[in-house]
Amino acid sequence: MRPVLVLASILVGGAAASRPCAAQTLSPLDRTVSLALGGVSLKDALEEVARRAGVRIAYSGRVVPLDRSVSLQLDAVQVRAALDSLLHGTGAVPTVDRTGQILLVMRGQGRGGMARQTGSIAGTVRDDVNAAALPSADIALVGTRFATRTDADGHYAIAEVPAGSYRLRARALGYAPSDTTVLIQDGQETAADVRLHASAIELNPIVAIGYGNVERRDLTGAVASISSDQFKTAAAPTVTLSSGLQGKAAGVQVISNTGLPGGGLRVRVRGTGSITANGEPLYVIDGVPALQGTGSSNPQDNPLISIDANEIASIDVLKDVSATAIYGARGANGVVLITTTRGRRGDSRLTVESSYGIQKIANTIPVLSAPDFMTITNEARANANRSLLYTPAQIAAAQTYDYPAMLLRTAGQTNQTVTFSGGDQRLRYLLSGNYTKQEGIEIGSDFQRFGIRLNLDSDVRSRFRVGSSLNLTRASRNAPAQENGSLGNSANGIEAAMQFAPFQAPRDSTGNWIKQSPTTEPVPNPVASAHELKDQNTFARLLGSAYAELDVASGLSVRSTFGGNFQFNNIGFYAPRSILAGGAGGSGFINASQVRDLTNENTVTYRRPDLGPGNLEVLGGFSVQTFHNEAVTANGANFPTDETSIYNLGTGSQLIPPGSGVTESAILSYLGRTTYNVHDKYLFTFTARRDGSSVFGANHKWALFPSGAFAWRISDEGFMQHQSLLDDLKLRVSYGQVGNQAVGPYQSLSSLGIAWYSSGATEIPALAPSGNMPNPDLKWEKKAELNVGIDASLLAGRVSLTVDAYRAKTTDLLLSVTVPSTTGYTSQLRNIGSVRNTGVEMSLSTVNVARGAFRWQSSLNVARNRNRVVDLGTGLDASGNRVPIQQLTLTPRTGNFFGPGDVYLVRLAQPLGSIYGYRVAGLWQTGDACYLKNAAANCIPGEYKIADVNGDSVIDANDRVILGHGDPDFYGGLGNRLSYGRVSLDLLFTFAQGNEIINAGAAYGCLGIMQANERTCMLDRWTPTHTNTNIPRANNGRPRRLYSTLVEDGSYLRLKTLSLSVELPARLIRGIESARLFVTGQNVWITTKYTGFDPDVNSMGGDARFGGIDIGAYPQSRVWNVGVSATY
């Protein structure tokens, strides 16, 4: 039907154009005009001519240099003369179309001495529903250089087009593109009016790329974008903006380190490329680089915790080297550009949003009752030839105390946001305030945040603009149960509750707390710790920036930005004498620190729209960033009373010397980027940044990071003109190099530390060299990457597809190596080794149904990354020969369960953080042939049958093998939005496949060692009368090892977010412009084989070497929120 309507409009327009005029009228070019202009832009001058002469003038920025400064004084001259003066030297000339509109077009040229046969085309672009004119719509003849934009009335015109048949393509933001076949005839004007259909998918949004913006269709790099709409339904229990990235951007992996309110997350963009340096991406907030600390357990280290989800306008993730090279030494891990909402021209608006939610633990794990625990403990001790602990009478009389139930609770959370925004031609403003409080599902834990944001933008003059962004946050978190616990006698939180003796009451007969579990593995009382322990982390942060931008001349602008992050942090810890951590007289400490992070960035941008066959943009500038952190710590123990808590540490009889320190670093950078767009078909980008950093050795302070990218819009080629399936098809290729400087200062130097020397009974402090040998050659880790991508739009914008494939190699990895003792040092940080990441990413957006008031949209993103260790440097073998290092063995913090080296290793040709332990082939059964020495001791029925890998008939450290890897084979998200009129339903599924997790909590769950309480899986243990099981017999003497039974499949499919919202009619409440009611659920449903609390866990935070381990992490919660949002 649409082609018929377009054809009809062409025919009608052609008929109207050929109809003779009833009377001769004065040409718009012959009208008179007087002007007095001084130092204004050409665009403003043309608007002034149109206004004074009462004519309409249409032009394209591709033809007319609109930013050029002009001065002109004319009195009563023809419009033609005025325009000739203004356009002098541009190559543009005025002409008049059939509607009487003046068109500014390029002067035609002949070929071979003969006049070229040319014609023109003109028309109007309108909305196909209400016929509203669409200004700034892009019009192009596909496969040619002829293109323009519609004016304020939706009109367009293109002159001097060679005669022939063309495909006319019209595009507008928020509309599906339209293609129409047109015929240009010599000396004639073709009429082609176009109607565009509104699209549910924003087809060509503006994307932030670092020091600038670009339309998505003109991207040459790999960039994933998340709009503000995708955050409106978030109910993130961690109150961390990073969680809003999970499942929404291809190639961006977000893993919760914990479910603790205000806890950290592990964010990886295209895998991990470093062994010891920070692997978190660089976060840039409103153009200012922020600290990298989202993986930290301390909320003050996480810059995103200060930003409320309602403040987000967009998030753009720069993934490939072409996109991140503009950030040079900090771009190796990807860059996340966060743009906050700003005021707009128009009436002032007040928006209020309020929500309240309840949280419960998403998954529970049952533990043994008191009688079962005591019975199985006796059995375990008997099997280990040890004396029994509990008599039959004690077992019969035992009362069960459910410690997990005593520790956990149904918790509340609330979020309140108020935003006031508006503006006029000169000033736009946005003022917002927010308050968030989240109780933890473990008693005693909570998080609170107060925030204020003020964003201002002002057009001081037509060529001078200024603005600022200020965000003030105060937040505090109580965490008596640490987010990532440990095992055994150092366990806390939920893990301690599961291990605590179930027959022991939490208090004694006098009402005092029982300090620890009366078991052979003494576990601190988790309920007592939750009630009595003070562990409060408080910070205040001012994150702000200000900019000034001046248009110096036509196409030339300068911009200067100043940014700062000022933080005041305080950690107060006090353990009273009533709990185990307090000792005999209480113990406490205070840590106070302040951070000053300052940035100044200055750039010059030159744009020339008509350089040869294309448009040129050149960016150049420099950046300076300084970091200063100073801290002081005071400790004490054995106080006369607990009442003074941390506020009188000097009264402690056991005084620990205070500590203080300062850390400083700086980075100076020069940057440049050139883009060249040829006919909107061939796009080139060249980027380079030279960084100098204080954290590296004296011989390698500076490095250069270049990149180049090319994109080819295949759909605009002539051979693609006569197909209708593809609206847009673009091929991208990029290659370049970036760096990673995310290491602590002073690591290239030898440092001094405090050593204590005895003089009789007196301890005397003194300074002594540390064991780290200085390295003046310490330099950046460097990442080189090749990326190939395809962007496609199909079926009139109903399907959008992006596919990227990449191959990246990080070299000069920072690793600490042992040095000979004769040097006087023990180790040295060096650049050795390399890691490779290869992968494929896919993003798909579709409009499945758009019929009447009903719409169904879907989005899918999937990523696969393959990580491999390529080189680990060299070392000395037993004979003193230098040979390649094959592997590094590592051990994370796991309390007292695993022995050294039993958990992880870094091995050549394997992914980082390979899980390393003993392969269990089943259980020994009566009659099995024993392949080990001393069968009576090593092949006992009911014990683990461990694989003898090296075949020496002895199970020892040489039999360890790789049991799995923490990174998934692929991961991603699937979103669906179904809307009918005012009602919409949003669902977001997240998934991961092929990763393994060390369920370290199960080490005290199903191994049957029974030195503390274990899980109900022990009811299915092997016994002489119950042999058909995979749970070993109870044995108090079983060796403490990482068995393969503790390494579980971490694959999952989760309904991450479900949201139902209803837009209320504005007439219901007087003065309301819009209102919305919503109900949102988070962690609604999951299917997984993992037997821990949640497979979305990583107890070792951002450490690249230890991916996929659950050491009693704070459990995830299921959240249900109800709220209302209203705009006045």
Short mmCIF file of C-alpha atoms in Angstrom, two decimals, residues 702-1070:
data_model
loop_
_atom_site.label_atom_id
_atom_site.label_comp_id
_atom_site.label_asym_id
_atom_site.label_seq_id
_atom_site.Cartn_x
_atom_site.Cartn_y
_atom_site.Cartn_z
CA TRP A 702 55.67 7.31 28.04
CA ALA A 703 53.91 5.19 25.44
CA LEU A 704 51.94 5.75 22.24
CA PHE A 705 48.64 3.95 21.56
CA PRO A 706 47.41 4.18 17.93
CA SER A 707 44.43 2.65 16.15
CA GLY A 708 42.67 2.76 12.80
CA ALA A 709 39.21 1.74 11.63
CA PHE A 710 37.32 1.53 8.36
CA ALA A 711 33.61 1.04 7.68
CA TRP A 712 31.94 0.35 4.37
CA ARG A 713 28.20 0.94 3.95
CA ILE A 714 27.52 -1.85 1.48
CA SER A 715 23.83 -1.05 1.30
CA ASP A 716 24.58 2.25 -0.41
CA GLU A 717 26.42 0.64 -3.31
CA GLY A 718 24.77 0.68 -6.71
CA PHE A 719 24.42 -3.09 -6.85
CA MET A 720 22.25 -2.93 -3.67
CA GLN A 721 19.75 -0.40 -5.04
CA HIS A 722 17.10 -2.83 -6.21
CA GLN A 723 16.69 -4.97 -3.09
CA SER A 724 14.21 -4.19 -0.32
CA LEU A 725 15.23 -6.59 2.48
CA LEU A 726 18.17 -4.60 3.87
CA ASP A 727 17.70 -1.00 4.97
CA ASP A 728 21.31 -0.67 6.03
CA LEU A 729 24.34 -2.95 5.87
CA LYS A 730 27.75 -1.87 7.10
CA LEU A 731 31.05 -3.74 7.42
CA ARG A 732 33.58 -2.55 10.04
CA VAL A 733 37.27 -3.42 10.48
CA SER A 734 39.59 -2.00 13.14
CA TYR A 735 43.05 -2.64 14.55
CA GLY A 736 45.14 -0.89 17.16
CA GLN A 737 46.81 -0.91 20.53
CA VAL A 738 45.81 0.28 24.00
CA GLY A 739 47.34 -0.05 27.46
CA ASN A 740 46.65 -0.94 31.07
CA GLN A 741 48.18 1.21 33.77
CA ALA A 742 45.86 -0.03 36.55
CA VAL A 743 48.62 -0.81 39.03
CA GLY A 744 49.50 0.87 42.29
CA PRO A 745 52.05 3.69 42.46
CA TYR A 746 55.65 3.10 43.54
CA GLN A 747 55.80 -0.52 42.34
CA SER A 748 58.79 0.30 40.18
CA LEU A 749 60.63 1.55 43.26
CA SER A 750 62.05 0.00 46.38
CA SER A 751 60.00 0.98 49.38
CA LEU A 752 60.67 1.23 53.09
CA GLY A 753 58.60 -0.45 55.77
CA ILE A 754 58.50 -0.64 59.55
CA ALA A 755 60.56 -3.32 61.27
CA TRP A 756 60.58 -3.95 65.01
CA TYR A 757 63.79 -4.60 66.90
CA SER A 758 64.10 -5.82 70.48
CA SER A 759 66.22 -4.07 73.07
CA GLY A 760 65.74 -6.10 76.19
CA ALA A 761 62.02 -6.03 76.89
CA THR A 762 61.46 -2.99 74.67
CA GLU A 763 60.30 -3.15 71.05
CA ILE A 764 61.81 -0.36 68.94
CA PRO A 765 60.39 0.53 65.49
CA ALA A 766 62.73 1.37 62.63
CA LEU A 767 62.64 1.75 58.86
CA ALA A 768 63.86 -1.15 56.76
CA PRO A 769 63.88 -1.86 53.01
CA SER A 770 61.04 -3.98 51.70
CA GLY A 771 61.63 -7.16 49.76
CA ASN A 772 60.61 -5.60 46.43
CA MET A 773 63.53 -4.94 44.09
CA PRO A 774 63.20 -1.67 42.08
CA ASN A 775 62.64 -1.96 38.33
CA PRO A 776 63.33 1.17 36.24
CA ASP A 777 62.13 -0.72 33.13
CA LEU A 778 58.62 -1.38 34.44
CA LYS A 779 56.10 -0.38 31.74
CA TRP A 780 52.52 -0.70 30.55
CA GLU A 781 50.68 -3.85 29.77
CA LYS A 782 49.77 -3.51 26.09
CA LYS A 783 46.78 -4.93 24.26
CA ALA A 784 46.64 -5.24 20.46
CA GLU A 785 43.30 -6.16 18.90
CA LEU A 786 41.75 -6.89 15.51
CA ASN A 787 37.98 -6.47 15.27
CA VAL A 788 35.64 -7.25 12.37
CA GLY A 789 31.97 -6.38 12.66
CA ILE A 790 28.73 -6.13 10.71
CA ASP A 791 25.78 -3.81 11.41
CA ALA A 792 22.52 -4.51 9.62
CA SER A 793 18.99 -3.16 9.65
CA LEU A 794 16.25 -5.18 7.94
CA LEU A 795 12.57 -5.09 7.15
CA ALA A 796 12.04 -1.34 7.47
CA GLY A 797 13.85 -1.19 10.78
CA ARG A 798 11.98 -4.03 12.47
CA VAL A 799 15.18 -6.07 12.81
CA SER A 800 18.57 -4.71 13.85
CA LEU A 801 21.61 -6.98 14.02
CA THR A 802 25.21 -6.40 15.12
CA VAL A 803 27.88 -9.10 15.02
CA ASP A 804 31.52 -8.63 16.06
CA ALA A 805 34.47 -11.02 16.03
CA TYR A 806 37.75 -10.08 17.69
CA ARG A 807 41.22 -11.37 18.45
CA ALA A 808 43.22 -9.58 21.17
CA LYS A 809 46.60 -10.22 22.72
CA THR A 810 47.87 -8.57 25.89
CA THR A 811 51.65 -8.53 26.29
CA ASP A 812 54.13 -7.31 28.90
CA LEU A 813 51.98 -8.68 31.72
CA LEU A 814 52.93 -7.46 35.18
CA LEU A 815 54.10 -10.40 37.30
CA SER A 816 56.18 -10.64 40.46
CA VAL A 817 59.18 -12.98 40.13
CA THR A 818 61.55 -14.33 42.74
CA VAL A 819 65.09 -12.91 42.64
CA PRO A 820 68.29 -14.39 44.16
CA SER A 821 68.73 -13.62 47.84
CA THR A 822 72.19 -12.26 47.06
CA THR A 823 70.49 -9.15 45.66
CA GLY A 824 69.15 -8.30 49.11
CA TYR A 825 65.60 -8.56 47.82
CA THR A 826 63.04 -11.34 47.53
CA SER A 827 61.02 -10.36 44.43
CA GLN A 828 60.72 -7.92 41.55
CA LEU A 829 57.70 -6.79 39.51
CA ARG A 830 58.47 -7.33 35.81
CA ASN A 831 56.79 -7.24 32.42
CA ILE A 832 56.64 -10.87 31.36
CA GLY A 833 54.06 -13.09 29.75
CA SER A 834 51.04 -12.62 27.52
CA VAL A 835 47.36 -13.55 27.35
CA ARG A 836 45.09 -13.92 24.31
CA ASN A 837 41.33 -13.33 24.12
CA THR A 838 39.28 -14.27 21.07
CA GLY A 839 35.54 -14.10 20.79
CA VAL A 840 32.29 -13.44 18.97
CA GLU A 841 29.42 -11.17 20.05
CA MET A 842 25.94 -10.81 18.68
CA SER A 843 23.16 -8.32 19.42
CA LEU A 844 19.69 -8.65 17.91
CA SER A 845 16.72 -6.31 18.34
CA THR A 846 13.35 -7.05 16.78
CA VAL A 847 9.82 -5.71 16.61
CA ASN A 848 7.91 -8.98 16.54
CA VAL A 849 4.41 -7.53 16.51
CA ALA A 850 3.25 -3.95 15.96
CA ARG A 851 -0.47 -4.11 15.40
CA GLY A 852 -2.75 -1.41 16.66
CA ALA A 853 -2.14 -0.74 20.34
CA PHE A 854 -0.22 -3.97 20.84
CA ARG A 855 3.56 -4.16 20.48
CA TRP A 856 6.01 -6.94 21.23
CA GLN A 857 9.71 -6.13 21.08
CA SER A 858 12.63 -8.45 21.83
CA SER A 859 16.36 -8.07 22.30
CA LEU A 860 18.99 -10.77 22.50
CA ASN A 861 22.70 -10.51 23.13
CA VAL A 862 25.14 -13.42 23.27
CA ALA A 863 28.91 -13.39 23.71
CA ARG A 864 31.57 -16.06 23.66
CA ASN A 865 35.11 -15.31 24.81
CA ARG A 866 38.02 -17.75 24.77
CA ASN A 867 40.89 -16.82 27.08
CA ARG A 868 44.34 -18.43 26.86
CA VAL A 869 47.68 -17.88 28.58
CA VAL A 870 50.31 -17.58 25.82
CA ASP A 871 53.53 -16.85 27.72
CA LEU A 872 54.68 -16.72 31.35
CA GLY A 873 58.29 -15.73 30.81
CA THR A 874 61.28 -17.84 31.75
CA GLY A 875 62.83 -19.22 34.91
CA LEU A 876 65.66 -21.43 36.06
CA ASP A 877 65.29 -25.21 36.15
CA ALA A 878 66.98 -27.53 38.66
CA SER A 879 70.19 -27.41 36.61
CA GLY A 880 70.26 -23.64 36.49
CA ASN A 881 69.21 -23.41 32.85
CA ARG A 882 66.72 -20.76 31.78
CA VAL A 883 63.54 -22.41 30.48
CA PRO A 884 59.96 -21.24 29.75
CA ILE A 885 57.73 -21.16 32.84
CA GLN A 886 54.86 -23.59 32.31
CA GLN A 887 52.56 -22.65 35.17
CA LEU A 888 52.06 -20.58 38.31
CA THR A 889 50.26 -22.12 41.29
CA LEU A 890 48.04 -19.82 43.32
CA THR A 891 46.06 -20.06 46.54
CA PRO A 892 43.14 -17.77 47.47
CA ARG A 893 41.86 -17.08 50.98
CA THR A 894 39.68 -20.01 52.06
CA GLY A 895 40.14 -20.18 55.82
CA ASN A 896 41.83 -23.33 57.00
CA PHE A 897 40.32 -25.88 54.64
CA PHE A 898 42.41 -26.12 51.49
CA GLY A 899 46.13 -26.69 51.61
CA PRO A 900 48.61 -24.46 49.75
CA GLY A 901 48.41 -24.69 45.98
CA ASP A 902 45.25 -26.82 45.96
CA VAL A 903 42.92 -24.36 44.30
CA TYR A 904 44.10 -22.43 41.22
CA LEU A 905 46.91 -22.24 38.75
CA VAL A 906 47.89 -20.22 35.70
CA ARG A 907 49.12 -22.61 33.00
CA LEU A 908 50.23 -22.13 29.42
CA ALA A 909 47.52 -22.78 26.79
CA GLN A 910 44.84 -22.70 29.50
CA PRO A 911 42.46 -19.92 30.58
CA LEU A 912 43.44 -17.66 33.45
CA GLY A 913 42.45 -19.04 36.82
CA SER A 914 42.16 -22.73 36.02
CA ILE A 915 40.70 -24.70 38.93
CA TYR A 916 43.24 -27.24 40.13
CA GLY A 917 42.57 -30.24 42.34
CA TYR A 918 41.88 -33.97 42.64
CA ARG A 919 39.60 -35.82 40.25
CA VAL A 920 37.10 -38.10 42.04
CA ALA A 921 36.09 -41.14 39.99
CA GLY A 922 33.43 -42.29 42.45
CA LEU A 923 33.42 -44.11 45.79
CA TRP A 924 35.31 -47.24 46.69
CA GLN A 925 32.96 -50.17 47.01
CA THR A 926 33.51 -53.56 48.61
CA GLY A 927 35.24 -55.84 46.11
CA ASP A 928 36.73 -53.08 43.95
CA ALA A 929 40.24 -53.75 42.64
CA CYS A 930 42.59 -51.33 44.41
CA TYR A 931 45.16 -49.54 42.24
CA LEU A 932 46.88 -47.84 45.20
CA LYS A 933 49.56 -49.00 47.60
CA ASN A 934 48.41 -50.04 51.07
CA ALA A 935 44.88 -51.01 50.04
CA ALA A 936 43.70 -51.31 53.66
CA ALA A 937 44.37 -47.62 54.24
CA ASN A 938 43.71 -46.13 50.80
CA CYS A 939 40.87 -48.15 49.25
CA ILE A 940 38.34 -48.14 52.07
CA PRO A 941 34.72 -48.64 50.96
CA GLY A 942 32.81 -45.38 51.13
CA GLU A 943 35.89 -43.18 50.62
CA TYR A 944 36.60 -41.12 47.52
CA LYS A 945 38.18 -43.00 44.64
CA ILE A 946 40.73 -40.44 43.49
CA ALA A 947 42.29 -40.74 40.05
CA ASP A 948 45.96 -41.77 40.13
CA VAL A 949 46.94 -39.48 37.29
CA ASN A 950 50.66 -40.26 37.16
CA GLY A 951 50.19 -43.99 37.81
CA ASP A 952 52.60 -44.29 40.76
CA SER A 953 49.93 -45.90 43.00
CA VAL A 954 50.17 -42.98 45.43
CA ILE A 955 47.75 -40.07 45.73
CA ASP A 956 49.71 -36.86 46.22
CA ALA A 957 50.08 -33.37 44.78
CA ASN A 958 51.35 -34.81 41.49
CA ASP A 959 47.88 -36.22 40.79
CA ARG A 960 46.17 -32.86 40.63
CA VAL A 961 44.49 -31.91 37.35
CA ILE A 962 42.53 -28.99 35.95
CA LEU A 963 38.95 -29.43 37.11
CA GLY A 964 37.35 -26.53 35.27
CA HIS A 965 37.39 -22.82 34.60
CA GLY A 966 35.51 -19.89 36.06
CA ASP A 967 34.61 -18.19 32.77
CA PRO A 968 31.55 -19.41 30.83
CA ASP A 969 31.60 -20.70 27.26
CA PHE A 970 28.95 -18.10 26.45
CA TYR A 971 26.68 -15.69 28.30
CA GLY A 972 24.15 -13.00 27.59
CA GLY A 973 20.63 -11.74 28.04
CA LEU A 974 17.18 -11.98 26.48
CA GLY A 975 14.72 -9.14 26.91
CA ASN A 976 11.07 -8.88 25.96
CA ARG A 977 8.68 -5.96 26.19
CA LEU A 978 4.97 -6.46 25.58
CA SER A 979 2.75 -3.40 25.64
CA TYR A 980 -0.90 -2.81 25.02
CA GLY A 981 -2.02 0.77 25.24
CA ARG A 982 -0.96 2.05 28.63
CA VAL A 983 0.09 -1.33 30.05
CA SER A 984 3.54 -2.81 29.53
CA LEU A 985 5.29 -5.96 30.72
CA ASP A 986 9.09 -6.22 30.69
CA LEU A 987 11.05 -9.43 31.19
CA LEU A 988 14.82 -9.81 31.23
CA PHE A 989 16.44 -13.23 31.26
CA THR A 990 20.17 -13.64 31.86
CA PHE A 991 22.15 -16.78 31.23
CA ALA A 992 25.60 -18.33 31.34
CA GLN A 993 26.74 -21.71 30.09
CA GLY A 994 29.86 -23.79 30.64
CA ASN A 995 31.52 -22.21 33.68
CA GLU A 996 32.53 -24.01 36.87
CA ILE A 997 32.33 -22.80 40.46
CA ILE A 998 34.24 -24.01 43.51
CA ASN A 999 31.44 -24.49 46.02
CA ALA A 1000 33.77 -24.02 48.97
CA GLY A 1001 30.82 -23.90 51.33
CA ALA A 1002 30.11 -27.52 50.41
CA ALA A 1003 33.50 -28.36 51.92
CA TYR A 1004 31.57 -28.08 55.18
CA GLY A 1005 28.43 -29.39 53.56
CA CYS A 1006 28.70 -32.81 51.96
CA LEU A 1007 32.23 -34.08 52.64
CA GLY A 1008 31.33 -35.75 55.91
CA ILE A 1009 34.36 -34.58 57.90
CA MET A 1010 31.89 -33.43 60.55
CA GLN A 1011 34.08 -31.01 62.47
CA ALA A 1012 31.21 -28.54 62.17
CA ASN A 1013 27.60 -28.83 61.07
CA GLU A 1014 26.98 -29.96 57.51
CA ARG A 1015 24.07 -30.02 55.08
CA THR A 1016 21.24 -32.50 54.85
CA CYS A 1017 22.94 -34.16 51.89
CA MET A 1018 24.86 -36.09 54.59
CA LEU A 1019 21.68 -38.03 55.26
CA ASP A 1020 22.39 -39.70 51.91
CA ARG A 1021 25.99 -40.63 52.87
CA TRP A 1022 27.56 -43.99 52.12
CA THR A 1023 27.06 -46.64 54.77
CA PRO A 1024 27.53 -50.42 54.56
CA THR A 1025 23.77 -50.69 54.05
CA HIS A 1026 23.45 -47.70 51.70
CA THR A 1027 26.06 -47.89 48.96
CA ASN A 1028 24.19 -46.47 45.98
CA THR A 1029 25.19 -42.83 46.54
CA ASN A 1030 27.84 -40.29 45.59
CA ILE A 1031 28.12 -38.85 49.12
CA PRO A 1032 31.16 -40.34 50.91
CA ARG A 1033 30.97 -41.99 54.29
CA ALA A 1034 31.40 -39.80 57.37
CA ASN A 1035 35.09 -39.66 58.25
CA ASN A 1036 36.60 -37.20 60.70
CA GLY A 1037 40.07 -37.90 59.35
CA ARG A 1038 39.49 -37.33 55.63
CA PRO A 1039 42.35 -35.31 54.05
CA ARG A 1040 41.56 -31.67 53.38
CA ARG A 1041 41.77 -31.34 49.60
CA LEU A 1042 39.97 -29.68 46.74
CA TYR A 1043 38.02 -32.63 45.38
CA SER A 1044 36.26 -32.46 42.02
CA THR A 1045 32.97 -32.98 43.86
CA LEU A 1046 33.33 -29.43 45.15
CA VAL A 1047 33.62 -28.08 41.60
CA GLU A 1048 30.13 -27.65 40.18
CA ASP A 1049 28.51 -26.58 36.93
CA GLY A 1050 27.72 -22.87 37.26
CA SER A 1051 25.46 -22.66 34.18
CA TYR A 1052 22.12 -20.99 34.74
CA LEU A 1053 19.08 -19.37 33.18
CA ARG A 1054 17.53 -16.66 35.33
CA LEU A 1055 14.51 -14.41 35.09
CA LYS A 1056 16.52 -11.44 36.29
CA THR A 1057 13.86 -8.77 36.12
CA LEU A 1058 10.08 -8.76 35.67
CA SER A 1059 8.23 -5.47 35.61
CA LEU A 1060 4.59 -4.61 35.07
CA SER A 1061 3.75 -0.93 34.64
CA VAL A 1062 0.62 1.05 33.91
CA GLU A 1063 0.57 4.58 32.51
CA LEU A 1064 -2.26 6.48 34.18
CA PRO A 1065 -4.42 8.95 32.21
CA ALA A 1066 -3.30 12.51 32.95
CA ARG A 1067 -6.91 13.59 33.51
CA LEU A 1068 -7.18 11.42 36.63
CA ILE A 1069 -5.17 13.86 38.71
CA ARG A 1070 -5.29 17.57 38.09
#
